[in-house]
Short mmCIF file of C-alpha atoms and ligand atoms in Angstrom, two decimals:
data_model
loop_
_atom_site.label_atom_id
_atom_site.label_comp_id
_atom_site.label_asym_id
_atom_site.label_seq_id
_atom_site.Cartn_x
_atom_site.Cartn_y
_atom_site.Cartn_z
CA MET A 78 3.84 -160.74 101.38
CA GLU A 79 6.90 -160.14 102.69
CA ASN A 80 7.89 -158.03 99.26
CA LYS A 81 5.25 -155.64 98.61
CA LYS A 82 7.22 -155.28 94.46
CA PRO A 83 3.87 -156.32 91.94
CA LEU A 84 5.67 -159.44 90.15
CA ILE A 85 3.38 -158.24 87.57
CA GLU A 86 0.78 -155.12 87.56
CA VAL A 87 -2.63 -155.45 85.62
CA LYS A 88 -3.95 -152.08 84.68
CA GLU A 89 -7.26 -151.76 83.39
CA LEU A 90 -6.75 -154.50 80.52
CA SER A 91 -8.92 -154.65 77.90
CA LYS A 92 -9.30 -157.38 75.31
CA SER A 93 -12.44 -157.71 72.38
CA PHE A 94 -12.17 -160.07 69.53
CA GLY A 95 -14.08 -157.94 67.22
CA SER A 96 -17.16 -156.28 68.44
CA LEU A 97 -16.93 -158.85 71.52
CA GLU A 98 -15.27 -157.80 74.46
CA VAL A 99 -14.26 -160.10 76.74
CA LEU A 100 -12.22 -158.44 79.31
CA LYS A 101 -13.17 -155.02 80.39
CA SER A 102 -11.06 -152.95 82.00
CA VAL A 103 -9.78 -155.66 84.47
CA SER A 104 -6.50 -154.36 87.43
CA VAL A 105 -5.23 -156.56 89.19
CA ASP A 106 -1.21 -157.02 90.53
CA ILE A 107 0.30 -160.47 91.42
CA MET A 108 2.62 -160.79 93.81
CA GLN A 109 5.58 -162.21 93.57
CA GLY A 110 5.26 -165.91 94.76
CA GLU A 111 1.70 -165.50 95.59
CA LYS A 112 -1.03 -168.18 94.57
CA VAL A 113 -3.77 -166.90 92.37
CA VAL A 114 -6.89 -168.70 91.41
CA ILE A 115 -9.76 -167.50 88.84
CA VAL A 116 -12.27 -169.09 88.79
CA GLY A 117 -15.93 -168.01 86.79
CA ALA A 118 -18.25 -169.46 84.41
CA SER A 119 -17.74 -170.72 81.12
CA GLY A 120 -16.88 -167.23 78.78
CA SER A 121 -16.43 -165.70 81.51
CA GLY A 122 -12.90 -164.73 79.93
CA LYS A 123 -10.35 -166.50 82.64
CA SER A 124 -8.44 -167.91 79.68
CA THR A 125 -8.13 -164.93 78.27
CA LEU A 126 -6.89 -163.11 81.08
CA LEU A 127 -4.70 -165.22 82.08
CA ARG A 128 -3.05 -165.23 78.41
CA CYS A 129 -3.24 -162.10 77.82
CA LEU A 130 -0.89 -162.42 81.29
CA ASN A 131 2.50 -163.92 78.46
CA CYS A 132 0.60 -161.54 75.43
CA LEU A 133 -0.25 -165.02 73.64
CA GLU A 134 -3.73 -163.33 73.17
CA ASP A 135 -2.56 -158.91 72.48
CA PRO A 136 -4.75 -156.85 74.36
CA THR A 137 -6.69 -154.33 72.91
CA GLY A 138 -6.26 -151.73 75.40
CA GLY A 139 -4.41 -151.23 78.70
CA ALA A 140 -0.31 -152.79 80.48
CA VAL A 141 1.02 -155.58 81.49
CA ILE A 142 4.25 -154.21 83.56
CA PHE A 143 6.22 -157.06 84.21
CA GLU A 144 9.68 -156.01 85.46
CA ASP A 145 9.10 -152.65 84.61
CA GLU A 146 8.42 -153.09 81.68
CA ASN A 147 4.66 -152.46 80.16
CA ILE A 148 5.03 -156.49 77.82
CA ALA A 149 1.56 -155.20 76.39
CA ASP A 150 3.10 -151.99 74.07
CA PRO A 151 3.97 -154.35 70.29
CA LYS A 152 7.52 -152.72 70.59
CA VAL A 153 9.06 -154.76 73.26
CA ASP A 154 10.46 -157.71 73.02
CA ILE A 155 7.93 -159.93 74.21
CA ASN A 156 10.25 -163.54 73.49
CA VAL A 157 12.71 -162.28 76.12
CA HIS A 158 9.64 -162.55 78.74
CA ARG A 159 7.73 -164.57 77.66
CA GLN A 160 10.92 -166.86 78.45
CA LYS A 161 10.37 -166.10 82.37
CA MET A 162 6.73 -166.70 82.08
CA GLY A 163 6.16 -170.36 81.95
CA MET A 164 3.01 -171.77 81.12
CA VAL A 165 0.63 -174.53 81.33
CA PHE A 166 -2.15 -175.42 78.50
CA GLN A 167 -4.89 -177.96 79.11
CA GLN A 168 -4.57 -179.80 75.95
CA PHE A 169 -0.58 -180.28 77.83
CA ASN A 170 0.27 -178.87 73.77
CA LEU A 171 3.68 -181.31 73.94
CA PHE A 172 5.53 -181.31 71.44
CA ASN A 173 5.15 -183.72 68.61
CA ASN A 174 7.92 -184.48 66.86
CA LYS A 175 10.03 -184.66 69.98
CA THR A 176 10.45 -186.64 72.61
CA VAL A 177 10.23 -186.69 75.91
CA LEU A 178 13.80 -184.92 76.34
CA GLN A 179 14.07 -183.23 73.79
CA ASN A 180 11.15 -181.74 74.94
CA ILE A 181 12.03 -180.00 77.94
CA THR A 182 15.56 -178.98 76.22
CA LEU A 183 14.13 -177.58 72.86
CA ALA A 184 13.75 -173.81 73.85
CA PRO A 185 16.91 -173.51 76.21
CA VAL A 186 19.18 -175.25 74.00
CA MET A 187 18.02 -172.86 70.77
CA LEU A 188 18.02 -169.48 72.61
CA ARG A 189 20.67 -170.73 74.38
CA LYS A 190 23.28 -171.72 71.33
CA ARG A 191 21.35 -168.81 69.48
CA LYS A 192 22.79 -165.96 72.67
CA LEU A 193 26.09 -168.00 72.04
CA ARG A 194 26.51 -167.25 68.05
CA GLN A 195 25.62 -163.49 69.17
CA GLU A 196 28.14 -164.27 71.02
CA LYS A 197 31.05 -165.15 68.41
CA ILE A 198 29.82 -162.54 66.23
CA ARG A 199 30.72 -160.15 68.91
CA HIS A 200 34.07 -161.31 70.69
CA PHE A 201 34.93 -161.77 65.95
CA PHE A 202 34.87 -158.22 66.07
CA ARG A 203 36.97 -157.67 69.20
CA LYS A 204 33.44 -155.77 70.28
CA GLY A 205 32.78 -159.18 73.95
CA GLU A 206 34.65 -161.59 75.42
CA LYS A 207 34.86 -165.31 74.25
CA PRO A 208 31.93 -166.90 74.95
CA THR A 209 32.81 -169.57 78.08
CA LEU A 210 31.16 -172.51 76.86
CA THR A 211 31.03 -174.43 73.48
CA LYS A 212 27.39 -175.30 71.76
CA GLU A 213 28.78 -179.07 73.49
CA GLN A 214 28.90 -178.83 77.06
CA ILE A 215 25.36 -176.68 75.81
CA LEU A 216 23.89 -179.58 74.99
CA GLU A 217 25.47 -181.57 77.67
CA GLU A 218 24.24 -179.56 80.38
CA GLU A 219 20.50 -178.66 79.64
CA ASN A 220 20.39 -182.37 79.23
CA GLY A 221 21.48 -183.16 82.22
CA LYS A 222 19.03 -180.43 83.88
CA ALA A 223 16.47 -182.39 82.25
CA MET A 224 16.69 -185.54 83.19
CA LYS A 225 17.08 -184.17 87.51
CA LEU A 226 13.94 -182.51 86.04
CA LEU A 227 12.15 -186.61 84.79
CA ALA A 228 13.99 -187.57 87.71
CA ARG A 229 11.86 -185.38 89.74
CA ILE A 230 8.54 -186.49 88.38
CA GLY A 231 9.75 -190.59 88.60
CA LEU A 232 10.06 -190.60 83.98
CA GLU A 233 13.32 -190.53 83.64
CA ASP A 234 12.23 -194.09 81.26
CA LYS A 235 10.31 -191.86 79.29
CA ALA A 236 13.21 -189.59 78.25
CA ASN A 237 13.36 -190.79 74.22
CA VAL A 238 10.21 -191.66 73.76
CA TYR A 239 7.06 -189.33 72.38
CA PRO A 240 4.40 -188.26 73.56
CA SER A 241 1.81 -190.08 72.04
CA THR A 242 3.10 -192.81 74.49
CA LEU A 243 2.04 -191.16 77.43
CA SER A 244 -1.16 -191.24 79.65
CA GLY A 245 -2.89 -188.07 80.12
CA GLY A 246 -0.83 -187.22 83.71
CA GLN A 247 2.90 -187.96 82.30
CA LYS A 248 2.19 -185.02 79.36
CA GLN A 249 0.72 -182.75 82.12
CA ARG A 250 3.72 -183.01 84.22
CA ILE A 251 6.35 -183.24 81.24
CA ALA A 252 4.57 -179.66 79.52
CA ILE A 253 5.11 -178.38 83.59
CA VAL A 254 8.83 -179.26 83.79
CA ARG A 255 9.36 -178.22 80.46
CA ALA A 256 7.81 -174.90 81.31
CA LEU A 257 10.23 -175.16 84.52
CA ALA A 258 13.40 -175.58 82.46
CA MET A 259 13.05 -171.98 81.76
CA ASN A 260 13.25 -171.17 85.36
CA PRO A 261 10.25 -169.03 85.55
CA LYS A 262 9.56 -166.16 87.93
CA VAL A 263 5.67 -166.74 87.46
CA MET A 264 3.91 -169.61 86.14
CA LEU A 265 0.66 -169.42 84.05
CA PHE A 266 -1.53 -172.45 84.36
CA ASP A 267 -4.96 -172.62 81.99
CA GLU A 268 -6.75 -174.95 83.30
CA PRO A 269 -4.16 -178.22 83.84
CA THR A 270 -6.86 -181.23 84.77
CA SER A 271 -9.40 -180.22 82.60
CA ALA A 272 -9.11 -182.62 80.14
CA LEU A 273 -7.68 -185.06 82.32
CA ASP A 274 -9.22 -188.68 83.46
CA PRO A 275 -9.82 -188.57 86.71
CA GLU A 276 -7.59 -190.67 88.22
CA MET A 277 -5.08 -188.59 86.84
CA VAL A 278 -5.43 -185.35 88.09
CA GLY A 279 -4.42 -185.87 91.93
CA GLU A 280 -0.48 -186.24 90.32
CA VAL A 281 -1.05 -183.11 88.43
CA LEU A 282 -2.04 -180.98 91.65
CA ASP A 283 0.68 -182.99 93.69
CA LEU A 284 3.40 -181.24 91.28
CA MET A 285 1.61 -177.94 91.88
CA LYS A 286 0.91 -178.19 95.38
CA GLN A 287 5.37 -179.07 95.31
CA LEU A 288 5.87 -175.76 93.44
CA ALA A 289 3.40 -173.70 95.42
CA ASN A 290 5.00 -174.68 98.48
CA GLU A 291 8.39 -173.86 97.19
CA GLY A 292 7.74 -169.93 96.10
CA MET A 293 6.73 -170.36 92.28
CA THR A 294 4.85 -167.62 91.80
CA MET A 295 2.14 -168.78 89.73
CA VAL A 296 -1.66 -167.57 88.52
CA ILE A 297 -3.67 -170.87 88.16
CA VAL A 298 -7.34 -170.73 86.31
CA THR A 299 -9.02 -174.05 87.54
CA HIS A 300 -12.43 -175.71 87.97
CA GLU A 301 -10.74 -177.80 91.24
CA MET A 302 -12.71 -175.82 93.64
CA GLY A 303 -10.75 -177.77 96.76
CA PHE A 304 -7.11 -177.75 95.48
CA ALA A 305 -7.87 -173.17 95.42
CA ARG A 306 -9.35 -173.91 98.98
CA GLU A 307 -5.74 -175.47 100.47
CA VAL A 308 -2.87 -174.57 97.43
CA ALA A 309 -4.50 -170.13 96.79
CA ASP A 310 -3.88 -167.21 98.88
CA ARG A 311 -5.98 -165.50 96.36
CA VAL A 312 -8.98 -166.48 94.50
CA LEU A 313 -10.66 -163.85 91.15
CA PHE A 314 -14.18 -164.57 90.43
CA MET A 315 -14.56 -163.63 86.16
CA ASP A 316 -17.92 -162.47 85.14
CA GLY A 317 -18.56 -161.17 81.88
CA GLY A 318 -15.17 -159.61 81.71
CA VAL A 319 -14.05 -157.77 85.28
CA ILE A 320 -12.56 -159.54 88.38
CA ALA A 321 -16.71 -159.30 90.21
CA GLU A 322 -14.93 -160.58 93.01
CA GLN A 323 -12.25 -161.35 94.33
CA GLY A 324 -10.53 -162.39 98.07
CA THR A 325 -8.70 -165.26 100.24
CA PRO A 326 -10.12 -168.63 99.48
CA GLU A 327 -12.32 -167.89 103.14
CA GLU A 328 -14.12 -165.17 102.26
CA VAL A 329 -14.38 -165.65 98.48
CA PHE A 330 -16.06 -169.24 99.24
CA GLY A 331 -16.95 -169.26 102.79
CA ASN A 332 -18.61 -165.96 102.44
CA PRO A 333 -19.62 -164.40 99.13
CA LYS A 334 -20.81 -162.12 98.98
CA SER A 335 -22.28 -161.53 94.99
CA GLU A 336 -25.40 -163.19 93.68
CA ARG A 337 -23.63 -164.01 90.55
CA LEU A 338 -21.00 -165.99 92.47
CA LYS A 339 -23.13 -167.18 95.37
CA ALA A 340 -25.47 -168.74 91.97
CA PHE A 341 -21.50 -170.29 90.56
CA LEU A 342 -20.63 -171.49 93.55
CA ALA A 343 -24.22 -173.33 94.70
CA LYS A 344 -23.08 -174.63 91.09
CA VAL A 345 -19.69 -175.87 91.74
CA LEU A 346 -19.03 -177.00 94.96
CA MET B 95 2.52 -212.25 13.58
CA LYS B 96 5.52 -212.28 11.59
CA GLU B 97 4.53 -208.82 10.97
CA LEU B 98 3.65 -207.79 14.40
CA TRP B 99 7.37 -208.98 14.86
CA THR B 100 9.03 -206.37 12.40
CA ARG B 101 6.59 -203.56 13.16
CA PHE B 102 8.01 -204.25 16.43
CA SER B 103 11.77 -204.83 16.09
CA LYS B 104 11.41 -201.69 13.59
CA ALA B 105 9.86 -199.12 16.46
CA PHE B 106 12.60 -200.83 19.49
CA ILE B 107 14.93 -202.71 18.16
CA VAL B 108 16.28 -201.61 14.68
CA GLN B 109 19.14 -198.63 14.78
CA ASP B 110 19.17 -199.25 18.66
CA ARG B 111 16.14 -196.89 18.92
CA TRP B 112 15.39 -198.49 22.21
CA LYS B 113 18.10 -196.11 23.13
CA MET B 114 15.81 -193.12 21.60
CA TYR B 115 13.19 -194.13 24.45
CA LEU B 116 15.67 -194.28 27.23
CA GLU B 117 17.23 -190.76 26.59
CA GLY B 118 13.76 -189.87 26.79
CA LEU B 119 12.60 -191.23 29.60
CA GLY B 120 15.55 -189.66 31.19
CA ASN B 121 15.34 -186.49 30.20
CA THR B 122 11.08 -186.91 31.27
CA LEU B 123 12.75 -188.19 34.37
CA LEU B 124 15.15 -185.05 34.52
CA ILE B 125 12.36 -182.64 34.25
CA ALA B 126 10.29 -184.55 36.90
CA LEU B 127 12.77 -183.82 39.22
CA ILE B 128 14.02 -180.39 39.29
CA ALA B 129 10.30 -179.26 38.41
CA ALA B 130 9.29 -181.06 41.58
CA ALA B 131 12.45 -179.04 43.47
CA ILE B 132 11.63 -175.56 41.90
CA GLY B 133 7.97 -176.79 42.85
CA ILE B 134 8.68 -177.19 46.09
CA ALA B 135 10.79 -174.50 47.60
CA ILE B 136 8.12 -171.84 45.79
CA GLY B 137 5.14 -173.76 47.61
CA VAL B 138 6.21 -174.26 50.89
CA CYS B 139 7.90 -170.66 50.86
CA MET B 140 4.50 -169.53 49.76
CA ALA B 141 2.35 -172.07 52.11
CA MET B 142 4.48 -170.48 54.65
CA ILE B 143 4.39 -167.59 54.17
CA LYS B 144 -0.07 -167.47 54.56
CA TYR B 145 0.39 -169.73 56.97
CA ILE B 146 2.42 -167.21 59.10
CA ASN B 147 -0.27 -163.76 57.77
CA LYS B 148 -3.51 -165.86 58.82
CA LYS B 149 -1.98 -166.64 62.49
CA THR B 150 -0.30 -163.27 63.07
CA GLY B 151 -1.54 -160.95 60.84
CA LYS B 152 2.12 -160.12 59.17
CA LEU B 153 3.51 -160.67 55.62
CA LYS B 154 -0.07 -159.09 54.47
CA VAL B 155 1.81 -157.63 51.08
CA LEU B 156 3.64 -160.73 50.89
CA ALA B 157 0.22 -163.08 51.58
CA LYS B 158 -1.56 -161.24 48.37
CA ILE B 159 1.76 -161.60 45.47
CA CYS B 160 0.87 -164.69 46.72
CA ASN B 161 -2.38 -165.54 46.18
CA PHE B 162 -2.14 -164.01 42.59
CA TYR B 163 0.13 -165.47 41.69
CA ILE B 164 -1.34 -169.52 42.38
CA THR B 165 -5.02 -167.96 40.73
CA ILE B 166 -3.28 -167.16 37.78
CA VAL B 167 -0.70 -170.42 37.79
CA ARG B 168 -4.09 -172.39 38.43
CA GLY B 169 -6.36 -170.54 35.72
CA THR B 170 -4.49 -170.99 32.69
CA PRO B 171 -3.47 -173.47 30.67
CA VAL B 172 0.25 -175.46 31.36
CA VAL B 173 1.05 -176.18 27.58
CA LEU B 174 0.71 -171.88 27.12
CA GLN B 175 2.71 -171.64 30.21
CA LEU B 176 5.38 -173.52 28.84
CA MET B 177 5.25 -171.46 25.52
CA ILE B 178 5.65 -167.90 27.33
CA LEU B 179 8.54 -168.88 28.75
CA TYR B 180 9.89 -170.80 25.64
CA PHE B 181 9.71 -168.86 23.16
CA VAL B 182 9.43 -165.15 25.10
CA VAL B 183 11.11 -165.31 28.93
CA PHE B 184 13.96 -167.37 27.70
CA ALA B 185 14.03 -167.01 23.75
CA PHE B 186 18.16 -166.81 24.08
CA TRP B 187 18.21 -169.84 25.79
CA ASP B 188 18.67 -172.47 23.84
CA ASN B 189 18.30 -175.38 27.08
CA GLY B 190 15.31 -177.03 26.60
CA ILE B 191 15.33 -179.53 29.50
CA MET B 192 16.37 -176.79 32.28
CA ILE B 193 13.76 -174.53 30.38
CA GLY B 194 10.70 -176.97 30.63
CA ALA B 195 11.70 -177.80 34.49
CA ILE B 196 11.85 -174.22 35.45
CA THR B 197 7.87 -174.21 33.41
CA PHE B 198 6.40 -177.02 35.08
CA GLY B 199 8.41 -176.24 38.30
CA MET B 200 6.54 -172.74 38.41
CA ASN B 201 2.98 -174.35 37.92
CA SER B 202 3.80 -176.71 40.11
CA GLY B 203 4.57 -174.54 42.86
CA ALA B 204 1.04 -172.63 42.73
CA TYR B 205 -0.02 -177.02 43.57
CA VAL B 206 2.47 -177.36 45.89
CA ALA B 207 1.62 -174.23 47.84
CA GLU B 208 -2.31 -175.92 48.86
CA ILE B 209 -0.87 -179.00 49.47
CA ALA B 210 2.33 -177.23 52.80
CA ARG B 211 -0.69 -175.19 53.38
CA SER B 212 -3.21 -177.76 54.74
CA GLY B 213 -0.24 -179.58 55.40
CA PHE B 214 0.53 -176.72 57.38
CA GLU B 215 -3.02 -176.73 58.98
CA SER B 216 -3.26 -179.83 59.32
CA VAL B 217 -0.58 -179.17 62.59
CA ASP B 218 -2.74 -178.25 66.29
CA ASP B 219 -2.29 -174.29 66.56
CA GLY B 220 -0.78 -175.65 70.33
CA GLN B 221 1.75 -176.49 69.03
CA MET B 222 2.92 -172.23 68.43
CA GLU B 223 1.36 -171.35 71.59
CA ALA B 224 3.68 -174.08 73.28
CA GLY B 225 6.51 -173.23 71.68
CA ARG B 226 5.86 -169.15 71.34
CA SER B 227 5.06 -169.43 75.10
CA LEU B 228 8.48 -170.74 76.22
CA GLY B 229 9.70 -167.48 74.66
CA LEU B 230 10.91 -169.22 70.60
CA SER B 231 9.52 -166.72 68.02
CA THR B 232 6.77 -168.07 65.40
CA TRP B 233 10.80 -168.24 62.97
CA GLN B 234 11.99 -170.89 65.17
CA THR B 235 8.54 -172.40 66.64
CA MET B 236 8.19 -173.30 62.79
CA ARG B 237 11.89 -174.49 61.63
CA SER B 238 11.66 -176.63 64.89
CA VAL B 239 8.26 -177.44 65.10
CA ILE B 240 5.50 -177.13 62.69
CA ILE B 241 7.83 -177.45 59.71
CA PRO B 242 8.55 -181.35 60.51
CA GLN B 243 5.90 -181.67 60.89
CA ALA B 244 3.56 -180.57 58.03
CA VAL B 245 6.48 -182.55 56.31
CA ARG B 246 5.16 -185.32 57.46
CA ASN B 247 1.89 -184.67 56.82
CA CYS B 248 2.01 -183.40 52.93
CA LEU B 249 4.34 -186.25 52.39
CA PRO B 250 2.30 -188.89 50.27
CA PRO B 251 0.42 -185.57 49.17
CA LEU B 252 3.66 -184.19 47.32
CA PHE B 253 4.81 -187.42 46.27
CA ASN B 254 1.74 -187.77 44.89
CA GLU B 255 1.82 -184.68 43.01
CA PHE B 256 5.64 -186.07 41.44
CA ILE B 257 4.18 -188.85 39.83
CA MET B 258 1.59 -186.56 38.07
CA LEU B 259 4.97 -183.95 36.98
CA VAL B 260 6.23 -187.52 35.52
CA LYS B 261 3.20 -187.37 33.42
CA GLU B 262 2.26 -184.18 32.76
CA THR B 263 5.65 -183.31 31.38
CA ALA B 264 4.76 -185.11 27.93
CA ILE B 265 3.90 -181.76 26.72
CA VAL B 266 7.18 -180.12 26.75
CA GLY B 267 7.52 -181.97 23.42
CA TYR B 268 5.82 -179.30 22.11
CA VAL B 269 8.74 -177.22 21.94
CA GLY B 270 10.79 -179.18 20.77
CA ILE B 271 12.25 -180.78 23.57
CA TYR B 272 13.07 -184.76 23.66
CA ASP B 273 11.45 -186.22 26.87
CA LEU B 274 9.67 -189.57 26.21
CA GLY B 275 6.70 -188.12 24.85
CA LYS B 276 8.59 -187.06 22.13
CA ILE B 277 10.06 -190.34 20.91
CA PRO B 278 7.32 -191.95 19.28
CA GLY B 279 6.46 -188.68 16.94
CA LEU B 280 10.87 -189.22 15.98
CA ILE B 281 10.72 -193.08 15.45
CA GLN B 282 7.64 -192.71 13.27
CA SER B 283 8.98 -190.20 11.23
CA ARG B 284 10.91 -192.71 9.99
CA THR B 285 9.11 -196.17 10.19
CA PHE B 286 6.20 -194.55 8.88
CA ASP B 287 4.34 -196.53 11.80
CA TYR B 288 3.13 -194.71 14.54
CA LEU B 289 1.48 -197.66 17.15
CA PHE B 290 4.62 -199.30 18.26
CA PRO B 291 6.36 -196.65 18.90
CA LEU B 292 3.00 -195.00 20.84
CA LEU B 293 2.34 -198.01 22.79
CA ILE B 294 6.57 -199.10 23.96
CA ALA B 295 6.41 -195.18 25.92
CA ALA B 296 2.40 -195.68 27.03
CA VAL B 297 4.46 -198.70 28.90
CA LEU B 298 7.38 -197.14 29.46
CA TYR B 299 5.89 -194.04 31.47
CA LEU B 300 3.19 -196.93 32.83
CA ILE B 301 6.56 -198.88 34.11
CA VAL B 302 7.05 -196.13 36.35
CA VAL B 303 4.17 -194.17 37.72
CA LEU B 304 3.56 -197.76 39.07
CA ALA B 305 7.20 -198.61 40.49
CA LEU B 306 6.66 -194.89 42.19
CA THR B 307 2.97 -195.72 43.45
CA LYS B 308 4.85 -198.45 45.44
CA VAL B 309 6.97 -196.49 46.29
CA LEU B 310 3.67 -193.81 47.71
CA HIS B 311 2.10 -197.28 49.10
CA MET B 312 5.35 -197.61 51.10
CA ILE B 313 5.56 -194.60 52.55
CA GLU B 314 2.39 -194.17 53.18
CA LYS B 315 3.19 -197.28 55.65
CA ARG B 316 5.69 -196.44 57.21
CA LEU B 317 4.28 -192.89 58.48
CA ALA B 318 1.15 -195.43 59.28
CA LYS B 319 3.13 -197.49 61.06
CA SER B 320 5.07 -194.96 63.36
CA ASP B 321 2.27 -192.72 64.38
CA ARG B 322 0.53 -196.29 66.06
CA ASN B 323 4.11 -196.21 67.73
CA GLY B 324 4.15 -193.02 68.59
CA GLY B 325 7.53 -192.29 66.65
CA GLY B 326 7.63 -188.64 65.21
CA VAL B 327 8.60 -187.08 62.05
CA THR B 328 11.68 -189.08 62.46
CA ASN B 329 10.11 -192.07 63.98
CA GLY B 330 12.29 -193.52 66.43
CA LYS B 331 15.93 -193.83 67.00
N1 ATP C 280 -10.13 -166.53 69.22
C1 ATP C 280 -11.14 -166.23 69.34
N2 ATP C 280 -12.10 -165.03 68.90
C2 ATP C 280 -13.16 -164.77 69.27
N3 ATP C 280 -14.14 -165.22 70.05
C3 ATP C 280 -12.57 -166.02 71.47
C4 ATP C 280 -11.57 -166.48 71.24
N4 ATP C 280 -11.42 -166.45 72.44
C5 ATP C 280 -12.41 -166.36 72.68
N5 ATP C 280 -13.05 -165.47 72.36
C6 ATP C 280 -14.36 -165.12 73.95
O1 ATP C 280 -14.23 -164.42 74.45
C7 ATP C 280 -15.15 -165.23 75.60
C8 ATP C 280 -14.17 -165.81 76.78
O2 ATP C 280 -13.21 -166.66 76.87
P1 ATP C 280 -12.40 -167.27 77.50
O3 ATP C 280 -11.81 -168.48 76.54
O4 ATP C 280 -11.58 -166.40 78.60
O5 ATP C 280 -13.50 -167.99 78.37
P2 ATP C 280 -13.45 -168.99 79.57
O6 ATP C 280 -13.54 -167.79 80.89
O7 ATP C 280 -11.70 -169.32 79.85
O8 ATP C 280 -14.40 -170.65 79.72
P3 ATP C 280 -13.75 -171.50 80.11
O9 ATP C 280 -14.20 -172.10 81.14
O10 ATP C 280 -14.91 -172.41 78.88
O11 ATP C 280 -12.38 -171.99 79.19
C9 ATP C 280 -15.95 -166.37 75.04
O12 ATP C 280 -17.18 -165.83 74.67
C10 ATP C 280 -14.90 -167.25 73.73
O13 ATP C 280 -16.33 -167.25 73.00
MG1 MG C 281 -10.85 -171.39 79.25
#
């Protein structure tokens, strides 16, 4: 890592659902540009850790430092930070009532329009500059950007259809570019290929590899060990709510130390 | 035969009495429409409060109030609610039609709340998560993603609630409002024959309800079709 400052610092993070302790004081730094893959048995807390990174789950203890702010603190405006943290779900979660294009533009357009309204009000009270863009220009800009993103994944012709007409692989690639449309600093993936038919896994992994090559910071929960070997800078093995072992893919896959990791690898490899 | 015709004629044709039925029917529909609007406003608000409370834990007090309201309204006869509003709460007001509409609006709100709540709950949780993960607030996601899908999911039961309202409002006659259900009594008091006025009113209710049911089937068909085509709420372009 050329840049030494971590992008996300997780400090003694814990999370319980009622009396069930799912994360037990987990600490880990995610460096700028780093690709971190999280592996582990079902129920070990992988998704929970990932979802605590953007506070989709509220941590019950500890801190998540992103851009010098503890975003686990309920007092910070989490929405501002989430705009810079893209998330991709196992079930795609495309908006069913929106076309593909609207799926991509919805959040950026809504947020920019809101900002525009605030700027207009400030300008009205002579407390700020006149906004330079109009609503229409924002819409046009975001539509253009979305079409470019669709072109990148070869799905421009799907811009005006609804998600239910798409294949799983197409849905997931659109979900990925929907997150990219916010220009995030980090992308979080929770088993992005687990709900796909085998023949569609490749197209999604290829897109993720492209992102990795472009230098995107990525945190990925996956069972695709081949992908982890190829892309990961670091692999975290989670077991019982803690990071039981971590290292480069060579270390973790080639030279596992704990019995638990050996047993896990024997099952998945 | 001749005698039946005279009775019918007295009930419907003489002195243009058919106009009374039409006027009554107009009032019935007016009350049902206003009540439906009030009911949807109240019901959707309550359902939204309960949904947000369930998903985020916020709005606890409001959610409690909603539950209290629903319990009271559903646990007492609507005739009593009507009399309380007509003779007590709005005693100073002589607009019976509006009071009837408000009563049934408040009453139907408690039922619409349940319909709308199940509409909200039929929307996949992943939709809210996706919106929040992009940095939208709960309310922004509700507005653009959750509510449109919820509305679509509960359009048929909501319309059904409206059909119920058309029939149930017949009791507003109790407090002297001239809706369709009240007309037979008025005519009987002049002709001393109850059978035909009652039959005619019943037939008119039946025609309206059947027509509305037909509309309901059309809505259902259309929704099913747009499901097959993968259309969303806006049903394509
Ligand atoms: N919302 C919730 N309420 C209660 N328990 C939960 C909740 N979410 C997760 N859990 C529990 O927390 C534990 C860890 O869940 P998590 O989803 O983080 O596991 P995982 O490692 O991602 O597993 P998988 O590989 O199956 O996705 C599990 O025992 C799960 O049942
Ligand atoms: Mg998981």
